[in-house]
PDB file of C-alpha atoms in Angstrom:
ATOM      1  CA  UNK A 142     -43.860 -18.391 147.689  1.00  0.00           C
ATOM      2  CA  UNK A 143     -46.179 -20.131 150.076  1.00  0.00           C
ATOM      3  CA  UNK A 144     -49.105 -17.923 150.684  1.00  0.00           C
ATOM      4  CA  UNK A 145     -50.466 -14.654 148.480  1.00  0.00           C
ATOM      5  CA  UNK A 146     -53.161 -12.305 148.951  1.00  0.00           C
ATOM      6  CA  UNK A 147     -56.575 -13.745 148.533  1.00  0.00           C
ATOM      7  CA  UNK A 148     -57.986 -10.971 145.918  1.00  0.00           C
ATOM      8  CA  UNK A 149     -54.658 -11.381 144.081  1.00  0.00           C
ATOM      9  CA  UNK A 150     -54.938 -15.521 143.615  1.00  0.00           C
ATOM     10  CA  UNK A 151     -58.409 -15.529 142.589  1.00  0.00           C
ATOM     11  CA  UNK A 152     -57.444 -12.906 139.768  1.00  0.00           C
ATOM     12  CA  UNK A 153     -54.437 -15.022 138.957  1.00  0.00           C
ATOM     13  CA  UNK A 154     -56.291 -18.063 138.903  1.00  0.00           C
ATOM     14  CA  UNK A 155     -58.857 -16.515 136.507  1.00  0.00           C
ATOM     15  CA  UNK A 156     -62.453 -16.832 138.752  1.00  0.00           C
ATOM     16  CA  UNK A 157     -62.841 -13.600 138.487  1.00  0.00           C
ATOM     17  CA  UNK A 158     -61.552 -10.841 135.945  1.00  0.00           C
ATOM     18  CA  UNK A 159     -59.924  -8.409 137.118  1.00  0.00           C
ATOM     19  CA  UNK A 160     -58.417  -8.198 140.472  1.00  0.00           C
ATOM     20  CA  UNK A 161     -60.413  -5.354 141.861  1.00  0.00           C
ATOM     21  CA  UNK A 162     -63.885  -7.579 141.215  1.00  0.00           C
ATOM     22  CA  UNK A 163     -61.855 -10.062 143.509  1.00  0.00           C
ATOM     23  CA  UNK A 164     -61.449  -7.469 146.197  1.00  0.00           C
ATOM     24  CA  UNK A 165     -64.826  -6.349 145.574  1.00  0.00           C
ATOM     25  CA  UNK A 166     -66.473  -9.888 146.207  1.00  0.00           C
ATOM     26  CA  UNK A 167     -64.379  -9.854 149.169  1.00  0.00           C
ATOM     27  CA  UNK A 168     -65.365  -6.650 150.832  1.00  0.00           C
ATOM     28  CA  UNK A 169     -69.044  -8.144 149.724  1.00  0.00           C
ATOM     29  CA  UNK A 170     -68.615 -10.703 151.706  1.00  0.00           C
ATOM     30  CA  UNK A 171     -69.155 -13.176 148.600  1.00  0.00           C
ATOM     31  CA  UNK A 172     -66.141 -15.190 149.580  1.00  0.00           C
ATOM     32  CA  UNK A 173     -65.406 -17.839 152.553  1.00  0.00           C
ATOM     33  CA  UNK A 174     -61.809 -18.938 153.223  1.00  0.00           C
ATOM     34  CA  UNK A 175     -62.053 -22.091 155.075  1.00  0.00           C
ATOM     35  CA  UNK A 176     -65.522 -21.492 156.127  1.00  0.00           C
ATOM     36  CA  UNK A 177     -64.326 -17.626 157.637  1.00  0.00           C
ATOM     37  CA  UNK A 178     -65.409 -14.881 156.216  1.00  0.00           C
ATOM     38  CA  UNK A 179     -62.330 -13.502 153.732  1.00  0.00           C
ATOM     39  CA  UNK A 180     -60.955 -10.048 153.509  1.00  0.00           C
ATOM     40  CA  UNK A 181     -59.154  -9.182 149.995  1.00  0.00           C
ATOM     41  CA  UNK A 182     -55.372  -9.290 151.683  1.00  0.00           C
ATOM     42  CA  UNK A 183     -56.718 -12.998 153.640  1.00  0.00           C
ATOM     43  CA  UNK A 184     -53.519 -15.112 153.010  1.00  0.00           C
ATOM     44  CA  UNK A 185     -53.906 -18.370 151.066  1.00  0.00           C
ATOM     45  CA  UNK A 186     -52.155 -21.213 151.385  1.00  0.00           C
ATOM     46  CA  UNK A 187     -52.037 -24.969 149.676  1.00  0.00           C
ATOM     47  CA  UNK A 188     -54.862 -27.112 150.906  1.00  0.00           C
ATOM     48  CA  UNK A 189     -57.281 -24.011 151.723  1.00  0.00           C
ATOM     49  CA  UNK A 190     -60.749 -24.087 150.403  1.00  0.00           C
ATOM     50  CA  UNK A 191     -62.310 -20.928 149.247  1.00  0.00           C
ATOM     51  CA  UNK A 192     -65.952 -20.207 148.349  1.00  0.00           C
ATOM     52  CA  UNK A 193     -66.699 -17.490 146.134  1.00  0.00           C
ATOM     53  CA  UNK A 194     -69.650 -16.304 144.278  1.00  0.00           C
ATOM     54  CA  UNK A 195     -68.971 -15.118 141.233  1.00  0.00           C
ATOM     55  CA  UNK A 196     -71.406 -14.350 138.567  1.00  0.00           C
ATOM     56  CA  UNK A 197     -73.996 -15.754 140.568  1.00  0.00           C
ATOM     57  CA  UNK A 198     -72.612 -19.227 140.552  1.00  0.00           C
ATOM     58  CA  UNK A 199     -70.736 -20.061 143.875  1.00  0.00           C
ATOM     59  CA  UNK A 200     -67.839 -21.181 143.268  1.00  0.00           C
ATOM     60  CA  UNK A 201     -65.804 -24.305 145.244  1.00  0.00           C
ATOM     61  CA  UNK A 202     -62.307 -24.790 145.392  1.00  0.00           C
ATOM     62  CA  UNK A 203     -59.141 -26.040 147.045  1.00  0.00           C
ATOM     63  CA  UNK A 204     -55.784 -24.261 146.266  1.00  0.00           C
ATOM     64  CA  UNK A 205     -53.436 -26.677 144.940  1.00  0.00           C
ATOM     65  CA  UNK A 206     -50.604 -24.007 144.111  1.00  0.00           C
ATOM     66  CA  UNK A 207     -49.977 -20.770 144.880  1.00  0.00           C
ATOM     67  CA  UNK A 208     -48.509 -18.616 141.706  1.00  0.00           C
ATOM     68  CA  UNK A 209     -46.931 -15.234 142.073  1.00  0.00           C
ATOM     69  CA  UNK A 210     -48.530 -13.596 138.754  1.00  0.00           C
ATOM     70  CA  UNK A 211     -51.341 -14.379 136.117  1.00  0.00           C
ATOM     71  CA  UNK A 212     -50.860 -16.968 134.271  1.00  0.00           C
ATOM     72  CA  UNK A 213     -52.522 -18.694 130.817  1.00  0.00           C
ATOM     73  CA  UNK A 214     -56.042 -20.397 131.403  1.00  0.00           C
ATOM     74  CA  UNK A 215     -54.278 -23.816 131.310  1.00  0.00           C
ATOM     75  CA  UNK A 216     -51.783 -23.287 133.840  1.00  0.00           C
ATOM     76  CA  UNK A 217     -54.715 -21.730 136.352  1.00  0.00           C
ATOM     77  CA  UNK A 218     -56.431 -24.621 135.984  1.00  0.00           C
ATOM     78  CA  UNK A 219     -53.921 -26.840 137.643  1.00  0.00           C
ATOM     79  CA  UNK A 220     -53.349 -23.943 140.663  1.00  0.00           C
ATOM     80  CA  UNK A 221     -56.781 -25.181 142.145  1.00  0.00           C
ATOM     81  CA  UNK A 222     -59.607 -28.443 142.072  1.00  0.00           C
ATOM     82  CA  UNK A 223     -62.675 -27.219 141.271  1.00  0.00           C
ATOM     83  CA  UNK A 224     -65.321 -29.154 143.861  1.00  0.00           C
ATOM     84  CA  UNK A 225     -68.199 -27.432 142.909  1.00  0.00           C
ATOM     85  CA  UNK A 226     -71.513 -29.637 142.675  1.00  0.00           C
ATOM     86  CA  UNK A 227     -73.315 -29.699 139.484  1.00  0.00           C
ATOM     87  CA  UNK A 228     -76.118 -27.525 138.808  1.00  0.00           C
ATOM     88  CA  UNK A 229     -79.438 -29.803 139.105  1.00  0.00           C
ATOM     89  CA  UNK A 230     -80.808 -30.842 135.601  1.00  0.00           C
ATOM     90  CA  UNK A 231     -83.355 -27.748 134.489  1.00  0.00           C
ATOM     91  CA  UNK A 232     -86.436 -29.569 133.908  1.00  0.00           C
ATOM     92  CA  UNK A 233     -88.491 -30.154 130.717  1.00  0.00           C
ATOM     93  CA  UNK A 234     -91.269 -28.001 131.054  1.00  0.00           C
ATOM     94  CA  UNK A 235     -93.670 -28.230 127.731  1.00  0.00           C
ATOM     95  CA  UNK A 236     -93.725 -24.930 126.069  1.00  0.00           C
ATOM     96  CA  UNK A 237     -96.910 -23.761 123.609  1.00  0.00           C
ATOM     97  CA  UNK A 238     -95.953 -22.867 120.067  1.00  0.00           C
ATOM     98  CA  UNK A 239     -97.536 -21.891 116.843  1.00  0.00           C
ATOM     99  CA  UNK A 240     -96.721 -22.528 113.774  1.00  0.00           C
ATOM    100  CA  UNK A 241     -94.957 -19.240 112.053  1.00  0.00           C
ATOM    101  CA  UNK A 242     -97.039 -17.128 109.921  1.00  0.00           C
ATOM    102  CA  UNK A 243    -100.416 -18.750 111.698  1.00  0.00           C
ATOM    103  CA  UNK A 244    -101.721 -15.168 112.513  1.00  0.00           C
ATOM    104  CA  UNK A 245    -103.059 -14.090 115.885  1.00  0.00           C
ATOM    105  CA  UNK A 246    -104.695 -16.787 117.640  1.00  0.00           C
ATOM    106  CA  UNK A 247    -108.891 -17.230 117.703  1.00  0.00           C
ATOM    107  CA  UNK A 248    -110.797 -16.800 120.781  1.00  0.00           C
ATOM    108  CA  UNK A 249    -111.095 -20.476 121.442  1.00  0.00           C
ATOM    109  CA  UNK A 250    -107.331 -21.067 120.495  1.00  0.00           C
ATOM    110  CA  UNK A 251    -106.587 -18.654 123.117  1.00  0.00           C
ATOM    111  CA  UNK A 252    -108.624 -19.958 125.977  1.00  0.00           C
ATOM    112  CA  UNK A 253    -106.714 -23.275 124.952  1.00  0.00           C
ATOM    113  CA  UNK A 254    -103.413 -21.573 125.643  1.00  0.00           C
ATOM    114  CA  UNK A 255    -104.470 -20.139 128.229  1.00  0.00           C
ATOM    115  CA  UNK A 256    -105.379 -23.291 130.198  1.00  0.00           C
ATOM    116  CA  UNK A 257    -102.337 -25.014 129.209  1.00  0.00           C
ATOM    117  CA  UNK A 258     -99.927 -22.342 130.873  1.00  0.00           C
ATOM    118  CA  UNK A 259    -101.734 -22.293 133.716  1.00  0.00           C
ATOM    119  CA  UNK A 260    -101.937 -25.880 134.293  1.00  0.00           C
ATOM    120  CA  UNK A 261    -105.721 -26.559 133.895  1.00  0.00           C
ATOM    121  CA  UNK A 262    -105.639 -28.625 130.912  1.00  0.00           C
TER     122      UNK A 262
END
């Protein structure tokens, strides 16, 4: 078998988990075959790359293989390379604490917090 239905490989392939959420992403237009816009019954083929967004996170990958049924999570894996980029590092923004059991804070405590979320101290 060298080419299956779009919606059907990325179930098989586990992206996505269940295959109508694949055909839904499709019809959404949340996945690119190639750069083209993808219908669910798009055929795929070794060597295509696909961009989906699943979950919010898009998704990069070439097709490697193309399997006829669902496999286990370690066989999917080597069906497709995963070229997404990394996410950027989240940075390390300070965050104001009290100690537990303190109690509410005092006026001037609060004006201190206050000023330190907004960025004026």
């Amino acid at each position: 078998m060298e080419s299956s239905r779009l919606d059907r490989w990325l179930w098989s392939v586990r992206l996505t988990k269940t295959r109508p959420d694949a055909a839904a992403a499709c019809r959404g237009g949340h996945v690119r075959v190639n750069d083209k816009p993808a219908k669910p019954a798009t055929p795929v083929q070794p060597g295509d790359e696909i961009r989906a967004r699943v979950n919010d996170t898009t998704r990069i990958v070439e097709v490697v293989k193309v399997i006829p049924r669902r496999v286990g999570a370690v066989d999917a894996a080597t069906c497709f390379i995963d070229r997404t980029p990394a996410p950027p590092p989240e940075a390390a923004i300070p965050v104001a604490r009290r100690e537990r059991g303190a109690g509410r804070p005092t006026k001037r405590e609060r004006r201190v917090l206050d000023d330190f979320r907004t960025g004026r101290l």
